[in-house]
Amino acid sequence: MARRFARHERRSVTDLDGVWDFAFLGDVDPDAVAVEAIAFEDVMAVPGSFDATPAYAGKRGLAAYRTRVHVAETGRHRLVFDAVHHWCRVFWDGEPIGEHSSGFTRFTADIEHAEAGTVEIVVLADNRFGERSPLHLEHFDWYHFGGITRSVELHRLEDTWIEHLRIDTVDLDARRVSVAVDYYGAAQGASLVIECGDVLVEERVDLDPSGRIEREIELPGAELWSPSNPALHPVRVRLGEDDMCERFGLRKVTAESGRVAVNGEPLTLRGFNRHESHPNFGHAQPIGQLVADVQQLRDLGCNFVRGSHYPQDPLFLDLCDEAGILVWSESIGWQYPVERLTDADFVAAQLEHIDEMVAAARNHPSVIMWGILNESPSGEPEVRPAYERLLGRLRELDPSRPVTYATNHVYDDVCLDLVDVVSVNCYPGWYVDGIADIPGELDRIAAHVDAAGHAGKPLVISEIGAGAVPGWHDQNHSMWTEEYQAELLETVIRHLAEGQDRISGLGIWVLGDFRTSEAKHMLLGRPRGINDKGILDEYRRPKQAYGAVRRLFRAMRE
Ligand code: ADA
């Protein structure tokens, strides 16, 4: 997996990225597929979205991927997938060893006893909508690409192995952190080593079959992490024969007195929403694209990005850790109907997805808040239990970060008391009213949030924006022109920076243009089949608004 540091030095890891054999099987039932009989007549990039390639563009159905790997040593092995869309089943030499639903999150499939030799791995990946993929709905405003969209690795696991490392700041002033090691394996007197900077913990520990070891370490004089000084510290843990490394930042996030603060310093969030979507690569963002996106966010003077509307690539989070860009990490969702949010199986699938998102992202200091369920019906009392459950799970997993969701009906929302940060999506000047009405509407939202009893909570405009067809100009500067978009965003930023002091965060909709879904009502409102509210086009070429936002955001920098 492309990351900015080596996660394992001792554990043997085989990188399975590359060109895999491929077959598009189409509209067939995965249960009816005889894996050994599949005719692999084509090849496909892994990571990649098969339906973003010219030969399979727009196709929905079951796809089969195959690769071979040499297993050097008999014993337990684990396949690690960083994301497969939307549903998949994994086979090891013809035997099914695991299934997973919903893309964008890491999952694993274990082989308890793998014989040494050459092994065939097959993945059936299904990008159709339906029961197997309850979190992906066709009406969403983004194109649901399919395939093995992030990296794949094969890990050799010894009798004892580390499952996760969790690093939490316990006392900022004392530079004290807790290192929690979740492990599997039973052993008496196993060796435990924790290394971080000059600190070295060496002990013998007795291990239960599955458990957690927690130790606190102090790092006197260690630098704190903040957007202006994103200092990172690697911690390496060895347990028996296994090891794992994570990077963390010493920092504390709070959401009090109307502001998000890092280490007590109140911040104004200036940034964008970001989709991981590209015409040539679908949801599989090449490394160069991830780097370029961070470069452009920095150039724009941003300190904030919302990962809309699903967990972003772990490498992107590494890059944000290094750049000091604050991230809102969001679980998958887009205007789910009430029937979904009142369905126990759907809520269970969301919980599993949230668990996976937090497991993958919690050690990233750049992640300053968790979000759920973009623009879902939080005005309906019957969905409140789902909001309570999902936000409650986030708090339980990670009490150190504020939680939020983006509402698109703030005036009748009945769940805002459940969040730490109130986040409002609104489109004055685009779907309603004109550009001149924007300041008034933003002030009305702020007054309403306070009157509804949330005066102490930070208030973020999590989406606002306008469509601009790239290269479209006319003398009227009417809607869809680059001029209209630039003028609208300028009005928004000027008002937030100079015209009021209640709203302390802005996520412009959106950084780059992206393909919308095949739903008719979406296509009719999206010229070229693209949501073109980006200030970059889908190939990340700047529109006129880029310069305007850059100038104003840079002027706002602390
Ligand atoms: C909503 C939604 C976005 C996008 C946007 C738009 O606010 O959250 O995903 O669909 O509208 O472009 O209309």
Short mmCIF file of N, CA, C and O in Angstrom, two decimals, residues 47 49 65 86 100-101 180 196 313 372 393 399-400 504-505:
data_model
loop_
_atom_site.label_atom_id
_atom_site.label_comp_id
_atom_site.label_asym_id
_atom_site.label_seq_id
_atom_site.Cartn_x
_atom_site.Cartn_y
_atom_site.Cartn_z
N PRO A 47 -4.22 -1.01 -8.42
CA PRO A 47 -5.57 -0.47 -8.30
C PRO A 47 -6.08 0.10 -9.63
O PRO A 47 -5.28 0.56 -10.45
N SER A 49 -10.26 1.31 -11.63
CA SER A 49 -11.71 1.15 -11.76
C SER A 49 -11.92 0.61 -13.16
O SER A 49 -11.69 1.34 -14.14
N TYR A 65 -11.29 -10.77 -11.23
CA TYR A 65 -9.87 -10.42 -11.28
C TYR A 65 -9.09 -11.64 -10.82
O TYR A 65 -9.49 -12.33 -9.88
N HIS A 86 -18.46 -2.72 -5.46
CA HIS A 86 -18.99 -2.28 -4.18
C HIS A 86 -19.02 -3.48 -3.25
O HIS A 86 -18.84 -3.35 -2.07
N HIS A 100 -16.91 -8.80 1.23
CA HIS A 100 -16.97 -7.45 1.81
C HIS A 100 -17.94 -6.60 1.01
O HIS A 100 -18.05 -6.75 -0.20
N SER A 101 -18.63 -5.73 1.74
CA SER A 101 -19.58 -4.85 1.09
C SER A 101 -19.20 -3.41 1.38
O SER A 101 -18.77 -3.10 2.50
N ALA A 180 -1.79 1.66 22.31
CA ALA A 180 -2.58 0.44 22.52
C ALA A 180 -2.27 -0.52 21.39
O ALA A 180 -2.32 -0.16 20.22
N CYS A 196 9.91 4.97 20.13
CA CYS A 196 9.40 6.24 19.62
C CYS A 196 10.42 7.31 19.96
O CYS A 196 10.63 7.60 21.14
N ASP A 313 -8.51 8.01 0.48
CA ASP A 313 -7.34 7.14 0.39
C ASP A 313 -6.39 7.38 1.57
O ASP A 313 -6.08 8.54 1.87
N ILE A 372 -20.96 11.80 9.29
CA ILE A 372 -21.80 10.69 8.77
C ILE A 372 -22.89 11.26 7.87
O ILE A 372 -23.17 12.46 7.88
N ARG A 393 -21.63 5.53 18.11
CA ARG A 393 -20.53 4.61 17.82
C ARG A 393 -19.22 5.36 17.61
O ARG A 393 -18.17 4.96 18.09
N PRO A 399 -13.41 9.08 21.54
CA PRO A 399 -13.94 10.26 22.23
C PRO A 399 -13.10 11.51 22.02
O PRO A 399 -13.48 12.60 22.45
N SER A 400 -11.97 11.40 21.31
CA SER A 400 -11.07 12.56 21.21
C SER A 400 -11.41 13.50 20.06
O SER A 400 -10.79 14.55 19.93
N SER A 504 -17.49 29.73 11.46
CA SER A 504 -16.03 29.66 11.55
C SER A 504 -15.43 28.59 10.65
O SER A 504 -14.29 28.21 10.82
N GLY A 505 -16.21 28.13 9.69
CA GLY A 505 -15.64 27.15 8.77
C GLY A 505 -16.38 27.15 7.45
O GLY A 505 -17.58 27.41 7.38
#
